[in-house]
Amino acid sequence: MAESQLRVGDEVAEALAEGRAVVALESTLLSHGLPAPSNLDVGRELERIVREQGAVPATIAVLDGRAVAGLTDAELQRVCDPANKLVKLSRRDLGPAYALGVDGATTVASTAAIADAAGIGVFGTGGLGGVHRGAQESWDVSADLGVLAETPVTVVCSGVKSILDIPATLELLETSSVPVLGYGTDRFPAFYLRDSGLDVPWRVDSAKDAAAVIGTHRAHVPGRAGVLLVNPIPVEHEMDRDLHDRLLAGGLAKLEREDVHGKDVTPALLEYFHTASEGVSLTANTELVKSNVRVAAEVAVALADRA
Ligand code: PSU
Ligand code: MN
C-alpha cells in the first residue's frame, strides 16, 4: 500500500522497525459491535492490555480516506462517537472509502489486510465473521474468511457466533488451508459459549507453542494463508446456555421479521443480544475480547522473541 494511503502511528512504526511485538485491533467491534459510551472504555482498555504484556497496540480504522494503523486517543474517540456515523468497511470497501475520503471502521477482513500492509502479523478481536445459516440460499459468507485465506496474519478470537453456521464455517476454513488452533482447548468455541460441540484440528497450550506453529507455518508452508487461534470466553463469563438459546432464537426471528441483510446482519444481531439480555451479552462480549487481546499480545511477544 502506498505510504500516502496508509499512516502508521509513530509508536507502532518504531516498534516494527525494532522488531518488537505489535498487536492489531479492529474498529468495527467498537463502532458497530458495542454501544457508546462504553465502547471507548473498551477500546482504551484493549490498548492497555496489549501494553501490559509488553507489546504495542495498533488500533486500525480509515480516517479522511486514509488507513491508519495506530490511532491516537483523539482518533479512537472519533471512531467510538456514534455522532460520526462511521461506515462499516470490509476489504472491498477500502477503495471507495479511500477515494471518497470517508471515515470508516474496519472489520476483521479489512483490519487484517491493513495490518499486513503495515507489517503487523498478529491481530486480536472478538469473533470472526463466517458462513451464515441459510447461506445455501442467501450466499451470505463473510469476507473475513476469504481474506484470512490469503493474508498472513494470525487472528485471535473466540471462534464464531452460533448465529452462524459453525460446521460450514469450519469446512470453508479447511478448504482455504487456514490452520485452526485451539488455545488450551480441543473444541471450537462459539463466542458466548466455550464449546460449539465441534473439534479443532490442533491444540496449543501456551503462547510459545502458538508462536512456534505460526512461525513455522509462515516460514515453511507455501501460500499466504493466515492462522486462526481460537480462545474460549473465560469460564466465569460464559453465557448461560438457556439464555443463549433464547437470544439466538429471538435474534434470528428479528432478522427475518425486519428483513435484515448483508453487512447490517451482524450489528443488528449484536444490538438485539445486548438489549434483550439486559447487558449480559455485553459483559460477555467485552470480557472475551479482553481475553483474546491478552493472548494475542502474549503470542506477538513470543513471536518477536523467536526472531
Ligand atoms: N462479531 C462480533 N462483533 C463484531 C463483529 C463480529 O462479535 O463487531 C464484526 C467484525 O468486525 C467482523 C464483522 O469482521 O463483524 C463481520 O461482518 P460480516 O459478517 O458482515 O462480514
Ligand atoms: Mn455478510
PDB file of C-alpha atoms in Angstrom, residues 22-282:
ATOM      1  CA  VAL A  22       2.738  -5.184  17.810  1.00  0.00           C
ATOM      2  CA  VAL A  23      -0.928  -6.238  18.003  1.00  0.00           C
ATOM      3  CA  ALA A  24      -3.554  -5.010  15.548  1.00  0.00           C
ATOM      4  CA  LEU A  25      -7.033  -4.203  16.904  1.00  0.00           C
ATOM      5  CA  GLU A  26     -10.156  -3.636  14.807  1.00  0.00           C
ATOM      6  CA  SER A  27     -12.564  -0.711  14.967  1.00  0.00           C
ATOM      7  CA  THR A  28     -15.870  -2.252  13.799  1.00  0.00           C
ATOM      8  CA  LEU A  29     -16.235  -4.097  17.063  1.00  0.00           C
ATOM      9  CA  LEU A  30     -16.055  -0.687  18.792  1.00  0.00           C
ATOM     10  CA  SER A  31     -18.233   1.365  16.437  1.00  0.00           C
ATOM     11  CA  HIS A  32     -20.796  -1.241  15.353  1.00  0.00           C
ATOM     12  CA  GLY A  33     -20.466  -4.051  17.907  1.00  0.00           C
ATOM     13  CA  LEU A  34     -20.589  -2.224  21.243  1.00  0.00           C
ATOM     14  CA  PRO A  35     -22.777   0.651  22.392  1.00  0.00           C
ATOM     15  CA  ALA A  36     -21.425   4.105  23.281  1.00  0.00           C
ATOM     16  CA  PRO A  37     -20.108   5.323  25.599  1.00  0.00           C
ATOM     17  CA  SER A  38     -18.663   2.061  26.940  1.00  0.00           C
ATOM     18  CA  ASN A  39     -17.104   1.286  23.541  1.00  0.00           C
ATOM     19  CA  LEU A  40     -14.474   3.946  24.170  1.00  0.00           C
ATOM     20  CA  ASP A  41     -13.635   2.476  27.581  1.00  0.00           C
ATOM     21  CA  VAL A  42     -13.246  -0.937  25.945  1.00  0.00           C
ATOM     22  CA  GLY A  43     -11.077   0.474  23.142  1.00  0.00           C
ATOM     23  CA  ARG A  44      -8.746   2.085  25.679  1.00  0.00           C
ATOM     24  CA  GLU A  45      -8.748  -0.996  27.904  1.00  0.00           C
ATOM     25  CA  LEU A  46      -7.725  -3.236  24.989  1.00  0.00           C
ATOM     26  CA  GLU A  47      -4.778  -0.980  24.231  1.00  0.00           C
ATOM     27  CA  ARG A  48      -3.804  -1.027  27.907  1.00  0.00           C
ATOM     28  CA  ILE A  49      -3.903  -4.842  27.994  1.00  0.00           C
ATOM     29  CA  VAL A  50      -1.619  -5.044  24.955  1.00  0.00           C
ATOM     30  CA  ARG A  51       0.875  -2.682  26.612  1.00  0.00           C
ATOM     31  CA  GLU A  52       0.696  -4.603  29.884  1.00  0.00           C
ATOM     32  CA  GLN A  53       2.047  -7.657  28.027  1.00  0.00           C
ATOM     33  CA  GLY A  54       4.935  -5.655  26.594  1.00  0.00           C
ATOM     34  CA  ALA A  55       3.528  -5.169  23.089  1.00  0.00           C
ATOM     35  CA  VAL A  56       2.350  -2.080  21.209  1.00  0.00           C
ATOM     36  CA  PRO A  57      -1.328  -1.726  20.194  1.00  0.00           C
ATOM     37  CA  ALA A  58      -2.267  -0.660  16.683  1.00  0.00           C
ATOM     38  CA  THR A  59      -5.972   0.085  16.530  1.00  0.00           C
ATOM     39  CA  ILE A  60      -6.925   0.314  12.861  1.00  0.00           C
ATOM     40  CA  ALA A  61      -9.556   2.442  11.080  1.00  0.00           C
ATOM     41  CA  VAL A  62      -9.946   4.607   7.981  1.00  0.00           C
ATOM     42  CA  LEU A  63      -9.992   8.340   8.664  1.00  0.00           C
ATOM     43  CA  ASP A  64     -10.432  11.005   5.991  1.00  0.00           C
ATOM     44  CA  GLY A  65      -9.949   8.312   3.385  1.00  0.00           C
ATOM     45  CA  ARG A  66      -6.647   7.089   4.794  1.00  0.00           C
ATOM     46  CA  ALA A  67      -5.911   3.826   6.553  1.00  0.00           C
ATOM     47  CA  VAL A  68      -4.462   4.412   9.999  1.00  0.00           C
ATOM     48  CA  ALA A  69      -2.606   1.695  11.941  1.00  0.00           C
ATOM     49  CA  GLY A  70      -2.180   3.001  15.474  1.00  0.00           C
ATOM     50  CA  LEU A  71      -4.912   5.513  16.288  1.00  0.00           C
ATOM     51  CA  THR A  72      -4.196   8.343  18.705  1.00  0.00           C
ATOM     52  CA  ASP A  73      -6.581   8.650  21.642  1.00  0.00           C
ATOM     53  CA  ALA A  74      -8.351  11.536  19.900  1.00  0.00           C
ATOM     54  CA  GLU A  75      -8.816   9.337  16.823  1.00  0.00           C
ATOM     55  CA  LEU A  76     -10.105   6.484  18.978  1.00  0.00           C
ATOM     56  CA  GLN A  77     -12.691   8.892  20.413  1.00  0.00           C
ATOM     57  CA  ARG A  78     -13.672   9.862  16.880  1.00  0.00           C
ATOM     58  CA  VAL A  79     -14.216   6.208  15.952  1.00  0.00           C
ATOM     59  CA  CYS A  80     -16.277   5.491  19.082  1.00  0.00           C
ATOM     60  CA  ASP A  81     -18.574   8.527  18.839  1.00  0.00           C
ATOM     61  CA  PRO A  82     -21.849   7.442  17.173  1.00  0.00           C
ATOM     62  CA  ALA A  83     -22.416  11.034  16.034  1.00  0.00           C
ATOM     63  CA  ASN A  84     -19.641  10.486  13.484  1.00  0.00           C
ATOM     64  CA  LYS A  85     -21.571   7.602  11.885  1.00  0.00           C
ATOM     65  CA  LEU A  86     -18.585   5.622  10.708  1.00  0.00           C
ATOM     66  CA  VAL A  87     -19.236   3.301   7.790  1.00  0.00           C
ATOM     67  CA  LYS A  88     -18.563  -0.412   8.309  1.00  0.00           C
ATOM     68  CA  LEU A  89     -15.785  -1.211   5.845  1.00  0.00           C
ATOM     69  CA  SER A  90     -14.915  -4.701   4.709  1.00  0.00           C
ATOM     70  CA  ARG A  91     -11.890  -5.144   2.445  1.00  0.00           C
ATOM     71  CA  ARG A  92     -13.847  -4.487  -0.733  1.00  0.00           C
ATOM     72  CA  ASP A  93     -14.969  -1.126   0.651  1.00  0.00           C
ATOM     73  CA  LEU A  94     -11.438   0.188   1.105  1.00  0.00           C
ATOM     74  CA  GLY A  95     -11.034   1.501  -2.463  1.00  0.00           C
ATOM     75  CA  PRO A  96     -14.265   3.515  -2.388  1.00  0.00           C
ATOM     76  CA  ALA A  97     -13.545   4.732   1.159  1.00  0.00           C
ATOM     77  CA  TYR A  98     -10.039   5.900   0.231  1.00  0.00           C
ATOM     78  CA  ALA A  99     -11.113   7.563  -2.994  1.00  0.00           C
ATOM     79  CA  LEU A 100     -14.142   9.279  -1.484  1.00  0.00           C
ATOM     80  CA  GLY A 101     -12.365  10.357   1.691  1.00  0.00           C
ATOM     81  CA  VAL A 102     -14.743   8.823   4.215  1.00  0.00           C
ATOM     82  CA  ASP A 103     -14.322   7.822   7.871  1.00  0.00           C
ATOM     83  CA  GLY A 104     -14.900   4.123   8.388  1.00  0.00           C
ATOM     84  CA  ALA A 105     -14.477   1.287  10.845  1.00  0.00           C
ATOM     85  CA  THR A 106     -12.599  -1.803   9.726  1.00  0.00           C
ATOM     86  CA  THR A 107     -13.856  -5.383  10.089  1.00  0.00           C
ATOM     87  CA  VAL A 108     -11.669  -8.428  10.597  1.00  0.00           C
ATOM     88  CA  ALA A 109     -11.214  -8.624   6.809  1.00  0.00           C
ATOM     89  CA  SER A 110     -10.102  -5.031   6.271  1.00  0.00           C
ATOM     90  CA  THR A 111      -8.179  -4.798   9.546  1.00  0.00           C
ATOM     91  CA  ALA A 112      -6.164  -7.908   8.638  1.00  0.00           C
ATOM     92  CA  ALA A 113      -5.470  -6.518   5.158  1.00  0.00           C
ATOM     93  CA  ILE A 114      -4.261  -3.184   6.537  1.00  0.00           C
ATOM     94  CA  ALA A 115      -2.289  -4.843   9.342  1.00  0.00           C
ATOM     95  CA  ASP A 116      -0.478  -6.964   6.774  1.00  0.00           C
ATOM     96  CA  ALA A 117       0.291  -3.918   4.643  1.00  0.00           C
ATOM     97  CA  ALA A 118       1.718  -2.231   7.739  1.00  0.00           C
ATOM     98  CA  GLY A 119       3.845  -5.272   8.599  1.00  0.00           C
ATOM     99  CA  ILE A 120       1.786  -6.396  11.605  1.00  0.00           C
ATOM    100  CA  GLY A 121       1.240 -10.157  11.894  1.00  0.00           C
ATOM    101  CA  VAL A 122      -0.953 -10.610  14.972  1.00  0.00           C
ATOM    102  CA  PHE A 123      -4.472  -9.332  15.477  1.00  0.00           C
ATOM    103  CA  GLY A 124      -6.767  -9.755  18.491  1.00  0.00           C
ATOM    104  CA  THR A 125     -10.547  -9.452  18.282  1.00  0.00           C
ATOM    105  CA  GLY A 126     -13.890 -10.881  19.453  1.00  0.00           C
ATOM    106  CA  GLY A 127     -15.464 -13.025  16.799  1.00  0.00           C
ATOM    107  CA  LEU A 128     -14.711 -13.847  13.199  1.00  0.00           C
ATOM    108  CA  GLY A 129     -17.357 -13.465  10.511  1.00  0.00           C
ATOM    109  CA  GLY A 130     -18.315 -16.750   8.866  1.00  0.00           C
ATOM    110  CA  VAL A 131     -20.881 -18.677   6.871  1.00  0.00           C
ATOM    111  CA  HIS A 132     -24.400 -17.566   7.782  1.00  0.00           C
ATOM    112  CA  ARG A 133     -27.216 -20.024   8.378  1.00  0.00           C
ATOM    113  CA  GLY A 134     -29.144 -20.450   5.176  1.00  0.00           C
ATOM    114  CA  ALA A 135     -26.118 -19.458   3.087  1.00  0.00           C
ATOM    115  CA  GLN A 136     -27.209 -22.076   0.521  1.00  0.00           C
ATOM    116  CA  GLU A 137     -29.968 -19.594  -0.358  1.00  0.00           C
ATOM    117  CA  SER A 138     -28.563 -16.208   0.682  1.00  0.00           C
ATOM    118  CA  TRP A 139     -24.872 -16.731  -0.240  1.00  0.00           C
ATOM    119  CA  ASP A 140     -24.040 -14.748   2.903  1.00  0.00           C
ATOM    120  CA  VAL A 141     -20.456 -15.714   3.691  1.00  0.00           C
ATOM    121  CA  SER A 142     -18.302 -13.125   5.457  1.00  0.00           C
ATOM    122  CA  ALA A 143     -15.339 -11.751   3.536  1.00  0.00           C
ATOM    123  CA  ASP A 144     -13.380 -12.383   6.756  1.00  0.00           C
ATOM    124  CA  LEU A 145     -12.935 -15.988   5.601  1.00  0.00           C
ATOM    125  CA  GLY A 146     -11.668 -15.126   2.131  1.00  0.00           C
ATOM    126  CA  VAL A 147      -9.229 -12.573   3.492  1.00  0.00           C
ATOM    127  CA  LEU A 148      -7.873 -14.984   6.098  1.00  0.00           C
ATOM    128  CA  ALA A 149      -7.220 -17.443   3.283  1.00  0.00           C
ATOM    129  CA  GLU A 150      -4.779 -15.047   1.632  1.00  0.00           C
ATOM    130  CA  THR A 151      -3.445 -12.743   4.325  1.00  0.00           C
ATOM    131  CA  PRO A 152      -0.590 -13.900   6.535  1.00  0.00           C
ATOM    132  CA  VAL A 153      -1.994 -12.535   9.781  1.00  0.00           C
ATOM    133  CA  THR A 154      -2.880 -14.541  12.897  1.00  0.00           C
ATOM    134  CA  VAL A 155      -6.359 -13.708  14.165  1.00  0.00           C
ATOM    135  CA  VAL A 156      -7.007 -14.470  17.840  1.00  0.00           C
ATOM    136  CA  CYS A 157     -10.746 -14.691  18.518  1.00  0.00           C
ATOM    137  CA  SER A 158     -13.414 -16.701  20.361  1.00  0.00           C
ATOM    138  CA  GLY A 159     -14.492 -18.584  17.266  1.00  0.00           C
ATOM    139  CA  VAL A 160     -17.710 -17.520  15.595  1.00  0.00           C
ATOM    140  CA  LYS A 161     -21.161 -16.821  16.970  1.00  0.00           C
ATOM    141  CA  SER A 162     -23.773 -19.532  16.996  1.00  0.00           C
ATOM    142  CA  ILE A 163     -25.919 -17.237  14.846  1.00  0.00           C
ATOM    143  CA  LEU A 164     -23.668 -18.558  12.074  1.00  0.00           C
ATOM    144  CA  ASP A 165     -23.411 -21.998  10.538  1.00  0.00           C
ATOM    145  CA  ILE A 166     -20.380 -23.148  12.509  1.00  0.00           C
ATOM    146  CA  PRO A 167     -19.791 -26.511  10.771  1.00  0.00           C
ATOM    147  CA  ALA A 168     -19.913 -24.802   7.360  1.00  0.00           C
ATOM    148  CA  THR A 169     -17.530 -22.099   8.587  1.00  0.00           C
ATOM    149  CA  LEU A 170     -15.045 -24.743   9.724  1.00  0.00           C
ATOM    150  CA  GLU A 171     -15.352 -26.551   6.388  1.00  0.00           C
ATOM    151  CA  LEU A 172     -14.598 -23.354   4.494  1.00  0.00           C
ATOM    152  CA  LEU A 173     -11.572 -22.658   6.680  1.00  0.00           C
ATOM    153  CA  GLU A 174     -10.307 -26.131   5.829  1.00  0.00           C
ATOM    154  CA  THR A 175     -10.888 -25.578   2.117  1.00  0.00           C
ATOM    155  CA  SER A 176      -8.993 -22.283   2.406  1.00  0.00           C
ATOM    156  CA  SER A 177      -5.991 -24.005   4.042  1.00  0.00           C
ATOM    157  CA  VAL A 178      -6.249 -21.852   7.169  1.00  0.00           C
ATOM    158  CA  PRO A 179      -4.819 -23.658  10.202  1.00  0.00           C
ATOM    159  CA  VAL A 180      -7.178 -23.519  13.185  1.00  0.00           C
ATOM    160  CA  LEU A 181      -5.535 -23.798  16.606  1.00  0.00           C
ATOM    161  CA  GLY A 182      -7.428 -24.187  19.867  1.00  0.00           C
ATOM    162  CA  TYR A 183      -5.791 -22.234  22.674  1.00  0.00           C
ATOM    163  CA  GLY A 184      -5.955 -24.577  25.645  1.00  0.00           C
ATOM    164  CA  THR A 185      -8.973 -26.308  24.142  1.00  0.00           C
ATOM    165  CA  ASP A 186      -9.867 -29.231  21.866  1.00  0.00           C
ATOM    166  CA  ARG A 187     -13.163 -27.617  20.917  1.00  0.00           C
ATOM    167  CA  PHE A 188     -14.016 -24.778  18.603  1.00  0.00           C
ATOM    168  CA  PRO A 189     -15.589 -22.033  20.749  1.00  0.00           C
ATOM    169  CA  ALA A 190     -18.898 -20.375  19.877  1.00  0.00           C
ATOM    170  CA  PHE A 191     -18.245 -16.849  21.120  1.00  0.00           C
ATOM    171  CA  TYR A 192     -20.597 -16.602  24.152  1.00  0.00           C
ATOM    172  CA  LEU A 193     -20.155 -20.336  24.775  1.00  0.00           C
ATOM    173  CA  ARG A 194     -16.872 -22.164  25.289  1.00  0.00           C
ATOM    174  CA  ASP A 195     -17.798 -25.197  23.232  1.00  0.00           C
ATOM    175  CA  SER A 196     -19.584 -25.302  19.870  1.00  0.00           C
ATOM    176  CA  GLY A 197     -19.596 -29.107  20.003  1.00  0.00           C
ATOM    177  CA  LEU A 198     -17.080 -29.266  17.165  1.00  0.00           C
ATOM    178  CA  ASP A 199     -13.428 -30.230  17.442  1.00  0.00           C
ATOM    179  CA  VAL A 200     -10.485 -28.041  16.483  1.00  0.00           C
ATOM    180  CA  PRO A 201      -7.894 -29.795  14.333  1.00  0.00           C
ATOM    181  CA  TRP A 202      -4.971 -28.636  16.504  1.00  0.00           C
ATOM    182  CA  ARG A 203      -4.443 -27.575  20.068  1.00  0.00           C
ATOM    183  CA  VAL A 204      -1.684 -25.461  21.651  1.00  0.00           C
ATOM    184  CA  ASP A 205      -1.344 -24.831  25.359  1.00  0.00           C
ATOM    185  CA  SER A 206       0.972 -21.861  25.508  1.00  0.00           C
ATOM    186  CA  ALA A 207       1.805 -18.660  23.682  1.00  0.00           C
ATOM    187  CA  LYS A 208       5.224 -20.150  22.998  1.00  0.00           C
ATOM    188  CA  ASP A 209       3.728 -23.173  21.223  1.00  0.00           C
ATOM    189  CA  ALA A 210       1.314 -20.950  19.310  1.00  0.00           C
ATOM    190  CA  ALA A 211       4.263 -18.824  18.170  1.00  0.00           C
ATOM    191  CA  ALA A 212       6.192 -21.938  17.130  1.00  0.00           C
ATOM    192  CA  VAL A 213       3.288 -23.089  14.950  1.00  0.00           C
ATOM    193  CA  ILE A 214       2.687 -19.623  13.470  1.00  0.00           C
ATOM    194  CA  GLY A 215       6.387 -19.034  12.809  1.00  0.00           C
ATOM    195  CA  THR A 216       6.757 -22.426  11.137  1.00  0.00           C
ATOM    196  CA  HIS A 217       3.569 -22.006   9.101  1.00  0.00           C
ATOM    197  CA  ARG A 218       4.745 -18.634   7.802  1.00  0.00           C
ATOM    198  CA  ALA A 219       8.268 -19.765   7.060  1.00  0.00           C
ATOM    199  CA  HIS A 220       7.674 -23.180   5.542  1.00  0.00           C
ATOM    200  CA  VAL A 221       4.141 -23.595   4.248  1.00  0.00           C
ATOM    201  CA  PRO A 222       3.550 -22.298   0.729  1.00  0.00           C
ATOM    202  CA  GLY A 223       0.753 -19.803   0.198  1.00  0.00           C
ATOM    203  CA  ARG A 224      -0.337 -16.722   2.107  1.00  0.00           C
ATOM    204  CA  ALA A 225      -2.971 -18.128   4.436  1.00  0.00           C
ATOM    205  CA  GLY A 226      -3.273 -16.618   7.897  1.00  0.00           C
ATOM    206  CA  VAL A 227      -3.782 -18.592  11.101  1.00  0.00           C
ATOM    207  CA  LEU A 228      -6.869 -18.728  13.315  1.00  0.00           C
ATOM    208  CA  LEU A 229      -6.108 -19.071  17.022  1.00  0.00           C
ATOM    209  CA  VAL A 230      -9.314 -19.640  18.976  1.00  0.00           C
ATOM    210  CA  ASN A 231      -9.556 -18.799  22.657  1.00  0.00           C
ATOM    211  CA  PRO A 232     -12.765 -19.637  24.546  1.00  0.00           C
ATOM    212  CA  ILE A 233     -14.518 -16.987  26.638  1.00  0.00           C
ATOM    213  CA  PRO A 234     -13.245 -17.070  30.263  1.00  0.00           C
ATOM    214  CA  VAL A 235     -15.250 -19.678  32.227  1.00  0.00           C
ATOM    215  CA  GLU A 236     -16.662 -17.159  34.697  1.00  0.00           C
ATOM    216  CA  HIS A 237     -18.166 -15.087  31.862  1.00  0.00           C
ATOM    217  CA  GLU A 238     -19.598 -17.880  29.747  1.00  0.00           C
ATOM    218  CA  MET A 239     -23.252 -17.247  28.988  1.00  0.00           C
ATOM    219  CA  ASP A 240     -25.937 -19.462  30.461  1.00  0.00           C
ATOM    220  CA  ARG A 241     -26.932 -21.930  27.752  1.00  0.00           C
ATOM    221  CA  ASP A 242     -30.677 -21.379  28.124  1.00  0.00           C
ATOM    222  CA  LEU A 243     -30.295 -17.619  27.905  1.00  0.00           C
ATOM    223  CA  HIS A 244     -28.024 -18.099  24.907  1.00  0.00           C
ATOM    224  CA  ASP A 245     -30.541 -20.326  23.122  1.00  0.00           C
ATOM    225  CA  ARG A 246     -33.379 -17.879  23.804  1.00  0.00           C
ATOM    226  CA  LEU A 247     -31.357 -14.946  22.494  1.00  0.00           C
ATOM    227  CA  LEU A 248     -30.323 -16.881  19.429  1.00  0.00           C
ATOM    228  CA  ALA A 249     -33.919 -17.792  18.546  1.00  0.00           C
ATOM    229  CA  GLY A 250     -35.097 -14.221  19.190  1.00  0.00           C
ATOM    230  CA  GLY A 251     -32.269 -12.710  17.159  1.00  0.00           C
ATOM    231  CA  LEU A 252     -32.824 -14.961  14.163  1.00  0.00           C
ATOM    232  CA  ALA A 253     -36.576 -14.230  14.267  1.00  0.00           C
ATOM    233  CA  LYS A 254     -35.904 -10.489  14.351  1.00  0.00           C
ATOM    234  CA  LEU A 255     -33.647 -10.693  11.287  1.00  0.00           C
ATOM    235  CA  GLU A 256     -36.347 -12.479   9.389  1.00  0.00           C
ATOM    236  CA  ARG A 257     -39.123 -10.162  10.571  1.00  0.00           C
ATOM    237  CA  GLU A 258     -37.196  -6.998   9.725  1.00  0.00           C
ATOM    238  CA  ASP A 259     -35.681  -8.420   6.554  1.00  0.00           C
ATOM    239  CA  VAL A 260     -32.119  -7.525   7.563  1.00  0.00           C
ATOM    240  CA  HIS A 261     -29.436  -8.413   5.021  1.00  0.00           C
ATOM    241  CA  GLY A 262     -25.792  -8.014   4.123  1.00  0.00           C
ATOM    242  CA  LYS A 263     -23.442  -6.098   6.342  1.00  0.00           C
ATOM    243  CA  ASP A 264     -26.255  -4.993   8.682  1.00  0.00           C
ATOM    244  CA  VAL A 265     -26.834  -8.558   9.916  1.00  0.00           C
ATOM    245  CA  THR A 266     -24.014  -8.787  12.472  1.00  0.00           C
ATOM    246  CA  PRO A 267     -24.540  -5.319  14.050  1.00  0.00           C
ATOM    247  CA  ALA A 268     -28.327  -5.863  14.208  1.00  0.00           C
ATOM    248  CA  LEU A 269     -27.907  -9.179  15.982  1.00  0.00           C
ATOM    249  CA  LEU A 270     -25.361  -7.816  18.435  1.00  0.00           C
ATOM    250  CA  GLU A 271     -27.659  -4.953  19.296  1.00  0.00           C
ATOM    251  CA  TYR A 272     -30.562  -7.334  19.818  1.00  0.00           C
ATOM    252  CA  PHE A 273     -28.443  -9.548  22.084  1.00  0.00           C
ATOM    253  CA  HIS A 274     -27.240  -6.607  24.181  1.00  0.00           C
ATOM    254  CA  THR A 275     -30.748  -5.206  24.646  1.00  0.00           C
ATOM    255  CA  ALA A 276     -32.606  -8.491  25.125  1.00  0.00           C
ATOM    256  CA  SER A 277     -30.071  -9.832  27.632  1.00  0.00           C
ATOM    257  CA  GLU A 278     -30.044  -6.555  29.583  1.00  0.00           C
ATOM    258  CA  GLY A 279     -26.300  -6.271  29.276  1.00  0.00           C
ATOM    259  CA  VAL A 280     -25.316  -9.887  29.979  1.00  0.00           C
ATOM    260  CA  SER A 281     -24.118 -10.370  26.406  1.00  0.00           C
ATOM    261  CA  LEU A 282     -22.304  -7.037  26.564  1.00  0.00           C
TER     262      LEU A 282
END
